[in-house]
Coordinates of C-alpha atoms and ligand atoms in Angstrom, one line a residue:
M1 CA 42.8 -0.6 23.2
R2 CA 39.6 -1.2 21.5
N3 CA 36.6 -3.1 23.1
V4 CA 35.8 -6.7 22.5
I5 CA 32.0 -6.7 21.9
L6 CA 29.6 -9.6 21.8
A7 CA 26.2 -8.4 20.5
G8 CA 22.9 -10.2 20.1
N9 CA 20.5 -9.0 17.4
W10 CA 17.2 -10.5 18.3
K11 CA 15.6 -9.1 15.1
M12 CA 11.7 -9.5 14.9
N13 CA 11.7 -12.5 17.3
E14 CA 10.1 -12.9 20.8
T15 CA 6.9 -11.4 22.1
P16 CA 7.4 -9.1 25.1
A17 CA 6.6 -12.0 27.5
Q18 CA 9.0 -14.3 25.7
A19 CA 11.7 -11.6 25.5
R20 CA 11.5 -11.0 29.2
R21 CA 11.9 -14.7 29.8
L22 CA 14.9 -14.9 27.4
L23 CA 16.5 -12.0 29.3
E24 CA 16.1 -13.8 32.6
Q25 CA 17.7 -16.9 31.2
L26 CA 20.5 -14.8 29.8
R27 CA 21.1 -13.2 33.2
E28 CA 21.5 -16.7 34.7
S29 CA 23.7 -18.0 31.9
L30 CA 26.2 -15.2 31.1
P31 CA 29.7 -15.7 32.4
K32 CA 31.5 -12.9 34.1
T33 CA 33.4 -10.8 31.6
S34 CA 35.1 -7.5 31.1
H35 CA 34.0 -7.5 27.5
E36 CA 31.0 -5.5 26.3
V37 CA 27.8 -7.6 26.0
V38 CA 25.0 -5.9 24.1
I39 CA 21.6 -7.0 23.1
F40 CA 19.3 -5.5 20.4
P41 CA 15.9 -6.7 21.5
P42 CA 12.5 -5.6 19.9
Y43 CA 11.6 -2.0 20.8
L44 CA 8.8 -3.1 23.1
V45 CA 11.2 -4.6 25.7
L46 CA 14.1 -2.1 25.2
E47 CA 13.3 -0.2 28.4
H48 CA 12.8 -3.3 30.4
A49 CA 16.1 -4.8 29.2
A50 CA 18.0 -1.6 29.9
K51 CA 16.6 -1.4 33.4
A52 CA 17.6 -5.1 34.0
G53 CA 21.1 -3.5 34.0
F54 CA 23.4 -6.5 33.3
V55 CA 23.9 -6.0 29.6
K56 CA 24.1 -2.9 27.3
V57 CA 21.0 -2.4 25.2
G58 CA 20.5 -1.1 21.7
A59 CA 17.8 -0.4 19.2
Q60 CA 17.6 -2.3 15.9
N61 CA 16.9 0.9 13.9
C62 CA 16.1 4.6 14.3
H63 CA 15.0 7.6 12.3
F64 CA 17.6 10.3 11.7
E65 CA 15.3 13.2 12.5
E66 CA 14.8 14.2 16.2
K67 CA 11.0 14.4 15.8
G68 CA 8.2 15.1 13.3
A69 CA 5.7 13.6 10.9
F70 CA 7.3 10.2 10.3
T71 CA 4.5 7.8 11.2
G72 CA 5.7 4.6 12.7
E73 CA 9.3 5.7 13.3
L74 CA 11.3 6.2 16.5
S75 CA 13.8 9.0 17.1
L76 CA 17.2 8.8 18.8
P77 CA 16.1 11.0 21.7
M78 CA 13.1 8.7 22.3
L79 CA 15.4 5.6 22.2
R80 CA 18.0 7.1 24.4
E81 CA 15.5 8.1 27.0
V82 CA 14.4 4.5 27.5
G83 CA 17.9 3.3 27.8
A84 CA 19.3 2.6 24.3
A85 CA 23.1 3.0 24.4
C86 CA 23.6 1.8 20.9
V87 CA 21.7 1.5 17.6
L88 CA 22.1 -0.8 14.6
V89 CA 22.5 1.2 11.3
G90 CA 22.5 -0.2 7.8
H91 CA 21.8 -3.8 8.6
S92 CA 21.5 -5.7 5.3
E93 CA 17.9 -6.6 6.1
R94 CA 17.0 -3.0 6.3
R95 CA 18.9 -2.1 3.2
Q96 CA 17.2 -5.0 1.4
Y97 CA 13.6 -4.9 2.6
F98 CA 13.2 -1.3 3.8
A99 CA 15.0 0.7 1.2
E100 CA 17.8 1.9 3.5
T101 CA 20.3 3.7 1.3
D102 CA 23.9 4.8 1.9
E103 CA 22.5 8.3 2.3
T104 CA 20.0 7.4 5.1
V105 CA 22.7 5.3 6.7
R106 CA 25.0 8.3 6.7
K107 CA 22.3 10.5 8.3
K108 CA 21.5 7.9 10.9
I109 CA 25.2 7.5 11.9
A110 CA 25.6 11.3 12.3
A111 CA 22.3 11.6 14.2
A112 CA 23.3 8.7 16.6
L113 CA 26.7 10.2 17.3
A114 CA 25.1 13.6 17.9
Q115 CA 22.8 12.0 20.5
D116 CA 25.6 10.1 22.1
V117 CA 24.2 6.8 21.1
T118 CA 26.8 4.4 19.7
P119 CA 26.1 3.5 16.0
F120 CA 26.9 -0.1 15.0
L121 CA 27.3 0.3 11.3
C122 CA 26.7 -2.8 9.3
V123 CA 28.4 -3.4 5.9
G124 CA 28.6 -6.5 3.8
E125 CA 28.5 -7.9 0.2
T126 CA 26.0 -10.2 -1.4
L127 CA 27.0 -13.5 -2.9
P128 CA 27.1 -12.2 -6.5
Q129 CA 29.3 -9.3 -5.4
R130 CA 31.7 -11.8 -3.7
E131 CA 31.8 -14.0 -6.7
A132 CA 32.4 -11.1 -9.0
G133 CA 35.5 -10.3 -6.9
G134 CA 35.0 -6.6 -6.1
Y135 CA 33.8 -7.2 -2.5
L136 CA 36.6 -5.4 -0.7
E137 CA 36.0 -2.2 -2.8
F138 CA 32.3 -2.6 -2.2
V139 CA 32.4 -2.9 1.6
T140 CA 35.0 -0.1 2.0
G141 CA 32.8 2.0 -0.3
Q142 CA 29.8 1.4 2.1
L143 CA 32.1 2.5 5.0
E144 CA 33.2 5.6 3.1
A145 CA 29.6 6.6 2.3
A146 CA 28.4 6.0 5.8
L147 CA 31.2 8.0 7.5
A148 CA 31.3 10.9 5.0
G149 CA 31.6 14.2 6.8
L150 CA 32.8 12.8 10.2
D151 CA 36.1 13.5 11.8
G152 CA 38.4 10.9 13.4
E153 CA 37.0 11.6 16.9
A154 CA 33.5 10.7 15.7
V155 CA 34.7 7.7 13.8
K156 CA 36.3 6.4 17.0
R157 CA 32.9 6.3 18.6
T158 CA 31.5 4.1 15.9
V159 CA 31.4 0.3 15.8
V160 CA 31.6 -1.5 12.5
A161 CA 30.1 -4.9 11.8
Y162 CA 31.1 -6.9 8.8
E163 CA 28.1 -9.0 7.9
P164 CA 28.4 -10.8 4.5
V165 CA 24.8 -11.0 3.3
W166 CA 25.4 -14.6 2.1
A167 CA 26.2 -15.7 5.6
I168 CA 23.3 -14.2 7.4
G169 CA 20.7 -16.7 8.6
T170 CA 22.0 -19.2 6.1
G171 CA 24.1 -21.4 8.3
V172 CA 27.0 -20.7 5.9
T173 CA 29.6 -18.9 7.9
A174 CA 32.5 -17.0 6.3
T175 CA 35.7 -18.8 7.1
A176 CA 37.8 -17.1 9.7
E177 CA 40.2 -16.2 6.9
Q178 CA 37.5 -14.7 4.7
A179 CA 36.2 -12.7 7.7
Q180 CA 39.7 -11.6 8.7
E181 CA 40.5 -10.5 5.2
V182 CA 37.5 -8.1 5.0
C183 CA 37.9 -6.8 8.6
A184 CA 41.5 -6.1 8.0
A185 CA 40.6 -4.3 4.8
L186 CA 38.0 -2.2 6.6
R187 CA 40.6 -1.3 9.3
G188 CA 43.2 -0.5 6.6
W189 CA 40.7 1.8 4.9
L190 CA 40.1 3.6 8.3
A191 CA 43.8 3.9 8.8
D192 CA 44.3 5.5 5.4
R193 CA 41.5 7.9 5.8
Y194 CA 41.7 8.8 9.5
G195 CA 45.1 7.6 10.7
K196 CA 46.4 4.5 12.4
E197 CA 45.4 5.7 15.9
V198 CA 41.8 6.0 15.0
A199 CA 41.7 2.7 13.1
Q200 CA 43.2 0.9 16.1
E201 CA 40.4 2.1 18.3
V202 CA 37.4 1.1 16.2
S203 CA 35.9 -2.2 17.2
I204 CA 35.2 -4.3 14.1
L205 CA 32.8 -7.2 14.6
Y206 CA 31.9 -10.2 12.4
G207 CA 28.3 -11.3 11.9
G208 CA 26.7 -14.1 9.9
S209 CA 25.8 -17.5 11.3
M210 CA 28.2 -17.1 14.2
N211 CA 27.7 -19.8 16.8
A212 CA 29.3 -21.6 19.7
K213 CA 31.1 -23.9 17.4
N214 CA 32.7 -21.4 15.0
A215 CA 33.2 -18.5 17.5
A216 CA 36.7 -19.4 18.7
E217 CA 38.2 -19.6 15.2
L218 CA 36.7 -16.3 14.2
L219 CA 37.6 -14.5 17.4
K220 CA 41.2 -15.6 17.2
K221 CA 41.7 -13.4 14.2
P222 CA 43.5 -10.1 15.0
D223 CA 41.1 -7.8 13.3
I224 CA 37.9 -9.4 14.5
D225 CA 37.0 -7.7 17.8
G226 CA 33.8 -9.6 18.5
G227 CA 30.5 -10.8 17.0
L228 CA 27.1 -9.5 16.0
I229 CA 25.0 -12.6 16.5
G230 CA 21.5 -13.3 15.2
G231 CA 20.0 -16.8 15.5
A232 CA 22.4 -18.0 18.2
S233 CA 21.7 -15.0 20.4
L234 CA 18.1 -16.3 20.9
K235 CA 19.6 -19.4 22.7
P236 CA 20.8 -18.1 26.0
E237 CA 23.2 -21.1 26.6
E238 CA 24.7 -20.7 23.2
F239 CA 25.1 -16.9 23.4
A240 CA 26.7 -17.4 26.9
S241 CA 29.0 -19.9 25.4
I242 CA 30.2 -17.4 22.8
V243 CA 30.9 -14.9 25.5
K244 CA 32.9 -17.6 27.4
T245 CA 34.8 -18.3 24.2
A246 CA 35.7 -14.6 23.9
N247 CA 37.0 -14.7 27.5
E248 CA 39.2 -17.6 26.6
V249 CA 40.4 -16.3 23.2
K250 CA 40.7 -12.6 23.9
G251 CA 41.1 -12.6 27.6
G252 CA 38.5 -10.9 29.7
A253 CA 37.1 -13.3 32.3
R254 CA 36.5 -11.5 35.5
Ligands
LIG1 P1 22.6 -14.8 12.0 O1 23.6 -15.0 13.1 O2 21.3 -15.4 12.3 O3 23.2 -15.3 10.7 O4 22.4 -13.2 11.8 C1 23.4 -12.4 11.8 C2 22.9 -11.0 11.8 O5 22.3 -10.5 10.9 C3 23.2 -10.2 13.0 O6 22.9 -8.8 12.8

C-alpha cells in the first residue's frame, strides 16, 4: 500500500535561528505515527534538520545538472549529501516567479530519481483555468509532461501533490470533493498510462490552505494520501494536529 505523507513546506520563512527553534518545537509536538512526516525547510538548515533525525527532510528546489556553471543553484548530489531525501519540483510559485517550465520540471524529476532523491511533483490549475472548465486535462497534462520518458518503476518512486494555485496561501481551500475529483483523475491517468498497480502505489497529496480544521475532511477521501502544507506547517501545534488527524482518519498512530 502507498504511504500516507504529511509534508510541511516552509517556503522562504524562518531565519536559521528561528528554523532551529521551530524544529525543536515540532519535535516536542509531533504525535507518534507510522506515516511519513517530511519538512522542506530553507536550505540553510537542511543539514541541521536532517541530523535531528525525527522527520524526513527535503529541499524546496534543485538544479537538474550534477554540477557546473549555474551560479546560485544547488545540485541533487549536494542536497543528498547534506541529508535531503526528497525535493519539491514544479511548485506553482517556482513556475510563476522563476520561469519553471514543463521541460525543466521533467529534467528535475529525472535527475532526482537518478540520484535516489524522491521528487514531490506539484501540479495544479489557476482560477481562470478552473473557471474555464478544462482543469482536469490541464493537470493531467502537467503530469504527462513531467513524467515523459519514465517507466512505471520510476513513477512509483515519485510523489504527486495536487496544489490548485487559487488555494495556495489564500485561505480558500478546495472542498474535499473538488480535491478528490482531481486526485482521482490524476490516479486514473497514471493507471491508464502505467497500469493499475503503479497508480495504486503513488502517493497523491493535496496542498492549498490545508489546516487543522479542514484536514480531516480532506484526508477522509480515498485518493488523497496526505497533505503538502504551507502556512500551517509554520505553527508546530497545528502541524502536529494535522498529523494526529491523519492518524485518526487513515490509521497510523504508533
Ligand atoms: P498554504 O498551505 O500556505 O496554502 O501553501 C500550500 C503550498 O503551497 C505547499 O507547498
